[in-house]
JSON list of C-alpha atoms in Angstrom, two decimals:
[
{"chain": "A", "resi": 1, "resn": "MET", "atom": "CA", "xyz": [104.72, 117.86, 92.80]},
{"chain": "A", "resi": 2, "resn": "THR", "atom": "CA", "xyz": [100.67, 116.92, 92.56]},
{"chain": "A", "resi": 3, "resn": "TRP", "atom": "CA", "xyz": [99.27, 113.77, 93.67]},
{"chain": "A", "resi": 4, "resn": "LEU", "atom": "CA", "xyz": [99.67, 112.04, 90.41]},
{"chain": "A", "resi": 5, "resn": "HIS", "atom": "CA", "xyz": [103.07, 112.67, 90.66]},
{"chain": "A", "resi": 6, "resn": "PHE", "atom": "CA", "xyz": [103.13, 111.05, 94.39]},
{"chain": "A", "resi": 7, "resn": "GLY", "atom": "CA", "xyz": [101.05, 108.13, 92.66]},
{"chain": "A", "resi": 8, "resn": "TYR", "atom": "CA", "xyz": [103.61, 107.21, 89.50]},
{"chain": "A", "resi": 9, "resn": "ILE", "atom": "CA", "xyz": [106.45, 107.68, 92.45]},
{"chain": "A", "resi": 10, "resn": "LEU", "atom": "CA", "xyz": [104.26, 104.82, 94.64]},
{"chain": "A", "resi": 11, "resn": "LEU", "atom": "CA", "xyz": [103.88, 102.75, 91.99]},
{"chain": "A", "resi": 12, "resn": "GLY", "atom": "CA", "xyz": [107.55, 102.72, 90.62]},
{"chain": "A", "resi": 13, "resn": "PHE", "atom": "CA", "xyz": [107.89, 101.74, 94.42]},
{"chain": "A", "resi": 14, "resn": "TYR", "atom": "CA", "xyz": [104.78, 98.63, 93.84]},
{"chain": "A", "resi": 15, "resn": "VAL", "atom": "CA", "xyz": [106.67, 97.65, 90.55]},
{"chain": "A", "resi": 16, "resn": "ILE", "atom": "CA", "xyz": [110.28, 97.35, 92.32]},
{"chain": "A", "resi": 17, "resn": "TRP", "atom": "CA", "xyz": [109.20, 95.42, 94.95]},
{"chain": "A", "resi": 18, "resn": "PHE", "atom": "CA", "xyz": [106.80, 93.41, 93.03]},
{"chain": "A", "resi": 19, "resn": "THR", "atom": "CA", "xyz": [109.62, 92.07, 90.68]},
{"chain": "A", "resi": 20, "resn": "ILE", "atom": "CA", "xyz": [112.22, 91.67, 93.85]},
{"chain": "A", "resi": 21, "resn": "LEU", "atom": "CA", "xyz": [109.40, 88.81, 95.06]},
{"chain": "A", "resi": 22, "resn": "LEU", "atom": "CA", "xyz": [108.49, 87.54, 91.41]},
{"chain": "A", "resi": 23, "resn": "LEU", "atom": "CA", "xyz": [112.72, 86.97, 90.13]},
{"chain": "A", "resi": 24, "resn": "LYS", "atom": "CA", "xyz": [112.79, 84.76, 93.49]},
{"chain": "A", "resi": 25, "resn": "LYS", "atom": "CA", "xyz": [109.85, 81.81, 92.03]},
{"chain": "A", "resi": 26, "resn": "GLN", "atom": "CA", "xyz": [108.79, 80.25, 95.57]},
{"chain": "A", "resi": 27, "resn": "PHE", "atom": "CA", "xyz": [105.13, 80.79, 94.22]},
{"chain": "A", "resi": 28, "resn": "THR", "atom": "CA", "xyz": [102.72, 78.11, 92.75]},
{"chain": "A", "resi": 29, "resn": "ARG", "atom": "CA", "xyz": [100.39, 79.62, 90.21]},
{"chain": "A", "resi": 30, "resn": "ALA", "atom": "CA", "xyz": [97.79, 79.00, 93.05]},
{"chain": "A", "resi": 31, "resn": "LEU", "atom": "CA", "xyz": [99.56, 81.92, 94.78]},
{"chain": "A", "resi": 32, "resn": "LEU", "atom": "CA", "xyz": [100.56, 84.32, 92.09]},
{"chain": "A", "resi": 33, "resn": "LEU", "atom": "CA", "xyz": [96.68, 84.47, 91.44]},
{"chain": "A", "resi": 34, "resn": "PHE", "atom": "CA", "xyz": [95.90, 84.52, 94.70]},
{"chain": "A", "resi": 35, "resn": "GLY", "atom": "CA", "xyz": [98.58, 88.14, 95.37]},
{"chain": "A", "resi": 36, "resn": "ILE", "atom": "CA", "xyz": [97.14, 89.04, 91.59]},
{"chain": "A", "resi": 37, "resn": "ALA", "atom": "CA", "xyz": [93.90, 89.45, 93.46]},
{"chain": "A", "resi": 38, "resn": "HIS", "atom": "CA", "xyz": [95.14, 91.73, 96.20]},
{"chain": "A", "resi": 39, "resn": "ILE", "atom": "CA", "xyz": [96.69, 94.70, 93.63]},
{"chain": "A", "resi": 40, "resn": "PRO", "atom": "CA", "xyz": [93.92, 96.62, 92.66]},
{"chain": "A", "resi": 41, "resn": "TYR", "atom": "CA", "xyz": [93.33, 97.52, 96.14]},
{"chain": "A", "resi": 42, "resn": "LEU", "atom": "CA", "xyz": [96.78, 98.95, 96.52]},
{"chain": "A", "resi": 43, "resn": "LEU", "atom": "CA", "xyz": [96.49, 100.87, 92.66]},
{"chain": "A", "resi": 44, "resn": "ILE", "atom": "CA", "xyz": [92.95, 102.22, 93.04]},
{"chain": "A", "resi": 45, "resn": "ASN", "atom": "CA", "xyz": [94.49, 103.30, 96.64]},
{"chain": "A", "resi": 46, "resn": "LEU", "atom": "CA", "xyz": [97.56, 104.91, 95.87]},
{"chain": "A", "resi": 47, "resn": "VAL", "atom": "CA", "xyz": [98.03, 108.06, 96.94]},
{"chain": "A", "resi": 48, "resn": "ALA", "atom": "CA", "xyz": [94.26, 108.44, 99.31]},
{"chain": "A", "resi": 49, "resn": "PRO", "atom": "CA", "xyz": [95.86, 107.29, 102.64]},
{"chain": "A", "resi": 50, "resn": "PHE", "atom": "CA", "xyz": [97.93, 110.56, 102.26]},
{"chain": "A", "resi": 51, "resn": "ARG", "atom": "CA", "xyz": [95.71, 112.47, 100.75]},
{"chain": "A", "resi": 52, "resn": "GLY", "atom": "CA", "xyz": [93.27, 111.75, 103.25]},
{"chain": "A", "resi": 53, "resn": "ILE", "atom": "CA", "xyz": [94.76, 113.80, 106.08]},
{"chain": "A", "resi": 54, "resn": "MET", "atom": "CA", "xyz": [97.73, 116.21, 104.05]},
{"chain": "A", "resi": 55, "resn": "ASP", "atom": "CA", "xyz": [95.20, 117.75, 100.99]},
{"chain": "A", "resi": 56, "resn": "LEU", "atom": "CA", "xyz": [92.06, 120.34, 102.88]},
{"chain": "A", "resi": 57, "resn": "ASP", "atom": "CA", "xyz": [90.60, 120.04, 99.70]},
{"chain": "A", "resi": 58, "resn": "TYR", "atom": "CA", "xyz": [90.40, 115.89, 99.85]},
{"chain": "A", "resi": 59, "resn": "ALA", "atom": "CA", "xyz": [86.86, 115.24, 99.44]},
{"chain": "A", "resi": 60, "resn": "GLY", "atom": "CA", "xyz": [86.95, 112.43, 100.92]},
{"chain": "A", "resi": 61, "resn": "TYR", "atom": "CA", "xyz": [86.96, 109.04, 100.60]},
{"chain": "A", "resi": 62, "resn": "SER", "atom": "CA", "xyz": [84.40, 107.15, 98.98]},
{"chain": "A", "resi": 63, "resn": "PHE", "atom": "CA", "xyz": [84.02, 102.90, 97.08]},
{"chain": "A", "resi": 64, "resn": "GLY", "atom": "CA", "xyz": [82.01, 100.79, 97.68]},
{"chain": "A", "resi": 65, "resn": "LEU", "atom": "CA", "xyz": [80.44, 100.32, 101.21]},
{"chain": "A", "resi": 66, "resn": "LEU", "atom": "CA", "xyz": [83.10, 103.51, 102.36]},
{"chain": "A", "resi": 67, "resn": "ASN", "atom": "CA", "xyz": [82.58, 106.54, 103.07]},
{"chain": "A", "resi": 68, "resn": "LEU", "atom": "CA", "xyz": [84.95, 108.31, 105.17]},
{"chain": "A", "resi": 69, "resn": "PRO", "atom": "CA", "xyz": [85.49, 111.97, 105.33]},
{"chain": "A", "resi": 70, "resn": "GLN", "atom": "CA", "xyz": [88.75, 114.17, 104.75]},
{"chain": "A", "resi": 71, "resn": "GLY", "atom": "CA", "xyz": [90.75, 113.73, 108.11]},
{"chain": "A", "resi": 72, "resn": "PRO", "atom": "CA", "xyz": [92.54, 110.66, 109.77]},
{"chain": "A", "resi": 73, "resn": "LEU", "atom": "CA", "xyz": [89.52, 107.85, 109.29]},
{"chain": "A", "resi": 74, "resn": "VAL", "atom": "CA", "xyz": [91.60, 108.00, 105.25]},
{"chain": "A", "resi": 75, "resn": "PRO", "atom": "CA", "xyz": [95.02, 106.74, 106.11]},
{"chain": "A", "resi": 76, "resn": "LEU", "atom": "CA", "xyz": [93.31, 104.56, 109.21]},
{"chain": "A", "resi": 77, "resn": "VAL", "atom": "CA", "xyz": [91.02, 102.32, 106.88]},
{"chain": "A", "resi": 78, "resn": "VAL", "atom": "CA", "xyz": [92.16, 102.69, 103.55]},
{"chain": "A", "resi": 79, "resn": "GLY", "atom": "CA", "xyz": [96.00, 102.47, 105.03]},
{"chain": "A", "resi": 80, "resn": "GLY", "atom": "CA", "xyz": [95.44, 99.55, 106.85]},
{"chain": "A", "resi": 81, "resn": "ILE", "atom": "CA", "xyz": [93.43, 97.69, 103.29]},
{"chain": "A", "resi": 82, "resn": "VAL", "atom": "CA", "xyz": [96.79, 99.37, 100.82]},
{"chain": "A", "resi": 83, "resn": "ILE", "atom": "CA", "xyz": [99.27, 97.31, 104.35]},
{"chain": "A", "resi": 84, "resn": "ALA", "atom": "CA", "xyz": [96.74, 94.32, 104.26]},
{"chain": "A", "resi": 85, "resn": "CYS", "atom": "CA", "xyz": [96.69, 93.39, 100.83]},
{"chain": "A", "resi": 86, "resn": "LEU", "atom": "CA", "xyz": [100.55, 94.46, 99.99]},
{"chain": "A", "resi": 87, "resn": "PHE", "atom": "CA", "xyz": [101.58, 91.71, 103.05]},
{"chain": "A", "resi": 88, "resn": "ILE", "atom": "CA", "xyz": [99.43, 89.11, 101.72]},
{"chain": "A", "resi": 89, "resn": "VAL", "atom": "CA", "xyz": [100.70, 89.32, 98.24]},
{"chain": "A", "resi": 90, "resn": "SER", "atom": "CA", "xyz": [104.50, 89.09, 99.43]},
{"chain": "A", "resi": 91, "resn": "LYS", "atom": "CA", "xyz": [103.58, 86.65, 101.66]},
{"chain": "A", "resi": 92, "resn": "ALA", "atom": "CA", "xyz": [101.10, 84.49, 98.77]},
{"chain": "A", "resi": 93, "resn": "TRP", "atom": "CA", "xyz": [104.82, 85.49, 96.43]},
{"chain": "A", "resi": 94, "resn": "LEU", "atom": "CA", "xyz": [107.49, 84.60, 98.71]},
{"chain": "A", "resi": 95, "resn": "GLY", "atom": "CA", "xyz": [105.37, 80.94, 99.67]},
{"chain": "A", "resi": 96, "resn": "GLN", "atom": "CA", "xyz": [104.81, 82.06, 103.57]},
{"chain": "A", "resi": 97, "resn": "MET", "atom": "CA", "xyz": [101.09, 82.73, 104.06]},
{"chain": "A", "resi": 98, "resn": "ASP", "atom": "CA", "xyz": [100.81, 79.01, 105.76]},
{"chain": "A", "resi": 99, "resn": "LYS", "atom": "CA", "xyz": [99.91, 80.93, 109.27]},
{"chain": "A", "resi": 100, "resn": "LEU", "atom": "CA", "xyz": [98.18, 83.77, 107.59]},
{"chain": "A", "resi": 101, "resn": "TRP", "atom": "CA", "xyz": [94.82, 82.17, 105.83]},
{"chain": "A", "resi": 102, "resn": "LYS", "atom": "CA", "xyz": [92.11, 83.01, 108.46]},
{"chain": "A", "resi": 103, "resn": "PHE", "atom": "CA", "xyz": [94.31, 86.82, 107.83]},
{"chain": "A", "resi": 104, "resn": "SER", "atom": "CA", "xyz": [93.41, 86.16, 104.72]},
{"chain": "A", "resi": 105, "resn": "PHE", "atom": "CA", "xyz": [90.58, 84.94, 105.03]},
{"chain": "A", "resi": 106, "resn": "ALA", "atom": "CA", "xyz": [88.56, 88.06, 107.11]},
{"chain": "A", "resi": 107, "resn": "ILE", "atom": "CA", "xyz": [90.76, 90.73, 104.97]},
{"chain": "A", "resi": 108, "resn": "ASP", "atom": "CA", "xyz": [88.73, 89.33, 101.90]},
{"chain": "A", "resi": 109, "resn": "LEU", "atom": "CA", "xyz": [85.83, 89.15, 103.82]},
{"chain": "A", "resi": 110, "resn": "VAL", "atom": "CA", "xyz": [85.44, 92.30, 104.68]},
{"chain": "A", "resi": 111, "resn": "LEU", "atom": "CA", "xyz": [86.45, 93.81, 100.83]},
{"chain": "A", "resi": 112, "resn": "SER", "atom": "CA", "xyz": [84.03, 91.41, 99.65]},
{"chain": "A", "resi": 113, "resn": "ILE", "atom": "CA", "xyz": [81.06, 92.40, 102.24]},
{"chain": "A", "resi": 114, "resn": "VAL", "atom": "CA", "xyz": [82.08, 96.52, 101.43]},
{"chain": "A", "resi": 115, "resn": "ILE", "atom": "CA", "xyz": [83.99, 97.03, 98.05]},
{"chain": "A", "resi": 116, "resn": "ALA", "atom": "CA", "xyz": [83.32, 94.11, 95.88]},
{"chain": "A", "resi": 117, "resn": "VAL", "atom": "CA", "xyz": [79.86, 92.70, 95.80]},
{"chain": "A", "resi": 118, "resn": "PRO", "atom": "CA", "xyz": [78.09, 96.38, 96.32]},
{"chain": "A", "resi": 119, "resn": "VAL", "atom": "CA", "xyz": [80.19, 98.11, 93.62]},
{"chain": "A", "resi": 120, "resn": "PHE", "atom": "CA", "xyz": [79.16, 95.99, 90.85]},
{"chain": "A", "resi": 121, "resn": "ILE", "atom": "CA", "xyz": [75.52, 95.06, 92.34]},
{"chain": "A", "resi": 122, "resn": "GLY", "atom": "CA", "xyz": [75.17, 98.07, 92.05]},
{"chain": "A", "resi": 123, "resn": "ILE", "atom": "CA", "xyz": [76.95, 99.21, 88.52]},
{"chain": "A", "resi": 124, "resn": "LEU", "atom": "CA", "xyz": [73.85, 95.74, 88.10]},
{"chain": "A", "resi": 125, "resn": "ILE", "atom": "CA", "xyz": [71.65, 97.97, 88.87]},
{"chain": "A", "resi": 126, "resn": "ASN", "atom": "CA", "xyz": [71.85, 101.14, 87.79]},
{"chain": "A", "resi": 127, "resn": "PRO", "atom": "CA", "xyz": [73.71, 100.34, 85.27]},
{"chain": "A", "resi": 128, "resn": "SER", "atom": "CA", "xyz": [74.15, 104.19, 83.73]},
{"chain": "A", "resi": 129, "resn": "GLU", "atom": "CA", "xyz": [75.90, 104.90, 86.86]},
{"chain": "A", "resi": 130, "resn": "GLY", "atom": "CA", "xyz": [78.88, 102.81, 86.28]},
{"chain": "A", "resi": 131, "resn": "ARG", "atom": "CA", "xyz": [81.57, 105.22, 84.33]},
{"chain": "A", "resi": 132, "resn": "ILE", "atom": "CA", "xyz": [85.01, 104.98, 83.53]},
{"chain": "A", "resi": 133, "resn": "GLN", "atom": "CA", "xyz": [86.20, 107.95, 81.60]},
{"chain": "A", "resi": 134, "resn": "LEU", "atom": "CA", "xyz": [90.01, 107.48, 80.10]},
{"chain": "A", "resi": 135, "resn": "GLY", "atom": "CA", "xyz": [90.77, 110.42, 78.97]},
{"chain": "A", "resi": 136, "resn": "GLU", "atom": "CA", "xyz": [87.85, 113.81, 77.82]},
{"chain": "A", "resi": 137, "resn": "PHE", "atom": "CA", "xyz": [86.02, 111.63, 74.53]},
{"chain": "A", "resi": 138, "resn": "LEU", "atom": "CA", "xyz": [86.32, 108.43, 75.65]},
{"chain": "A", "resi": 139, "resn": "THR", "atom": "CA", "xyz": [83.68, 107.08, 78.23]},
{"chain": "A", "resi": 140, "resn": "ILE", "atom": "CA", "xyz": [82.94, 103.42, 79.37]},
{"chain": "A", "resi": 141, "resn": "SER", "atom": "CA", "xyz": [80.17, 103.17, 80.63]},
{"chain": "A", "resi": 142, "resn": "GLY", "atom": "CA", "xyz": [76.62, 100.67, 81.62]},
{"chain": "A", "resi": 143, "resn": "TYR", "atom": "CA", "xyz": [77.14, 96.57, 81.15]},
{"chain": "A", "resi": 144, "resn": "VAL", "atom": "CA", "xyz": [81.12, 96.95, 80.51]},
{"chain": "A", "resi": 145, "resn": "VAL", "atom": "CA", "xyz": [81.77, 98.88, 83.39]},
{"chain": "A", "resi": 146, "resn": "ALA", "atom": "CA", "xyz": [80.68, 96.14, 85.79]},
{"chain": "A", "resi": 147, "resn": "LEU", "atom": "CA", "xyz": [82.57, 93.38, 83.41]},
{"chain": "A", "resi": 148, "resn": "ILE", "atom": "CA", "xyz": [85.98, 95.36, 84.00]},
{"chain": "A", "resi": 149, "resn": "ILE", "atom": "CA", "xyz": [84.97, 95.83, 87.47]},
{"chain": "A", "resi": 150, "resn": "LEU", "atom": "CA", "xyz": [84.17, 91.77, 87.58]},
{"chain": "A", "resi": 151, "resn": "GLY", "atom": "CA", "xyz": [87.07, 91.26, 86.26]},
{"chain": "A", "resi": 152, "resn": "LEU", "atom": "CA", "xyz": [89.69, 93.65, 88.20]},
{"chain": "A", "resi": 153, "resn": "PHE", "atom": "CA", "xyz": [87.79, 93.84, 91.66]},
{"chain": "A", "resi": 154, "resn": "SER", "atom": "CA", "xyz": [84.99, 91.41, 92.37]},
{"chain": "A", "resi": 155, "resn": "GLY", "atom": "CA", "xyz": [85.69, 88.35, 90.42]},
{"chain": "A", "resi": 156, "resn": "PRO", "atom": "CA", "xyz": [89.44, 88.20, 91.85]},
{"chain": "A", "resi": 157, "resn": "THR", "atom": "CA", "xyz": [88.90, 89.40, 95.61]},
{"chain": "A", "resi": 158, "resn": "LEU", "atom": "CA", "xyz": [85.72, 86.62, 95.97]},
{"chain": "A", "resi": 159, "resn": "TYR", "atom": "CA", "xyz": [88.02, 84.70, 94.65]},
{"chain": "A", "resi": 160, "resn": "ALA", "atom": "CA", "xyz": [89.88, 85.71, 96.72]},
{"chain": "A", "resi": 161, "resn": "CYS", "atom": "CA", "xyz": [87.92, 85.23, 100.07]},
{"chain": "A", "resi": 162, "resn": "TYR", "atom": "CA", "xyz": [87.04, 81.86, 98.47]},
{"chain": "A", "resi": 163, "resn": "TYR", "atom": "CA", "xyz": [90.81, 80.28, 98.50]},
{"chain": "A", "resi": 164, "resn": "SER", "atom": "CA", "xyz": [91.22, 81.75, 101.02]},
{"chain": "A", "resi": 165, "resn": "TRP", "atom": "CA", "xyz": [88.54, 80.24, 103.01]},
{"chain": "A", "resi": 166, "resn": "LYS", "atom": "CA", "xyz": [89.30, 77.10, 101.98]},
{"chain": "A", "resi": 167, "resn": "LYS", "atom": "CA", "xyz": [92.95, 76.97, 102.95]},
{"chain": "A", "resi": 168, "resn": "ALA", "atom": "CA", "xyz": [92.03, 78.54, 106.46]},
{"chain": "A", "resi": 169, "resn": "PHE", "atom": "CA", "xyz": [89.48, 76.14, 107.50]},
{"chain": "A", "resi": 170, "resn": "ARG", "atom": "CA", "xyz": [90.34, 72.60, 105.10]},
{"chain": "A", "resi": 171, "resn": "SER", "atom": "CA", "xyz": [89.72, 69.77, 107.74]}
]
């Protein structure tokens, strides 16, 4: 079994879990969007926590300002991000965020500072560095990648950070 197959299995578990949560319909529209903002971090990190410790050929983890060598730091740090995001999505979609807004704000602030903003700014500063390859012959690059990153990571993360800050520190 390859890491891609392992990722498909994890993705299947996420789809089943999120379907169960969504079918319960215990969320508001704002909580639905708030939860969705955390899903890209789950998807981009499907296998990294496991590969970091089990795959001796793993080059290490690099995303935004996070640069971790192969070894126990990858499952600790990236696994922590995955668990936190899964927890936040689950609690948001169950409508149980009342006492978790400060925790969520802390996670979203870290994700914004360490991943979302640096990746977006990096692509804006050097558009040739931003590249998404979809197969052998389809490559998206430049400012189009910046828009995709803004739509998938930076924008939703900044929204989640603002929303959780507003909920955590409302007077």
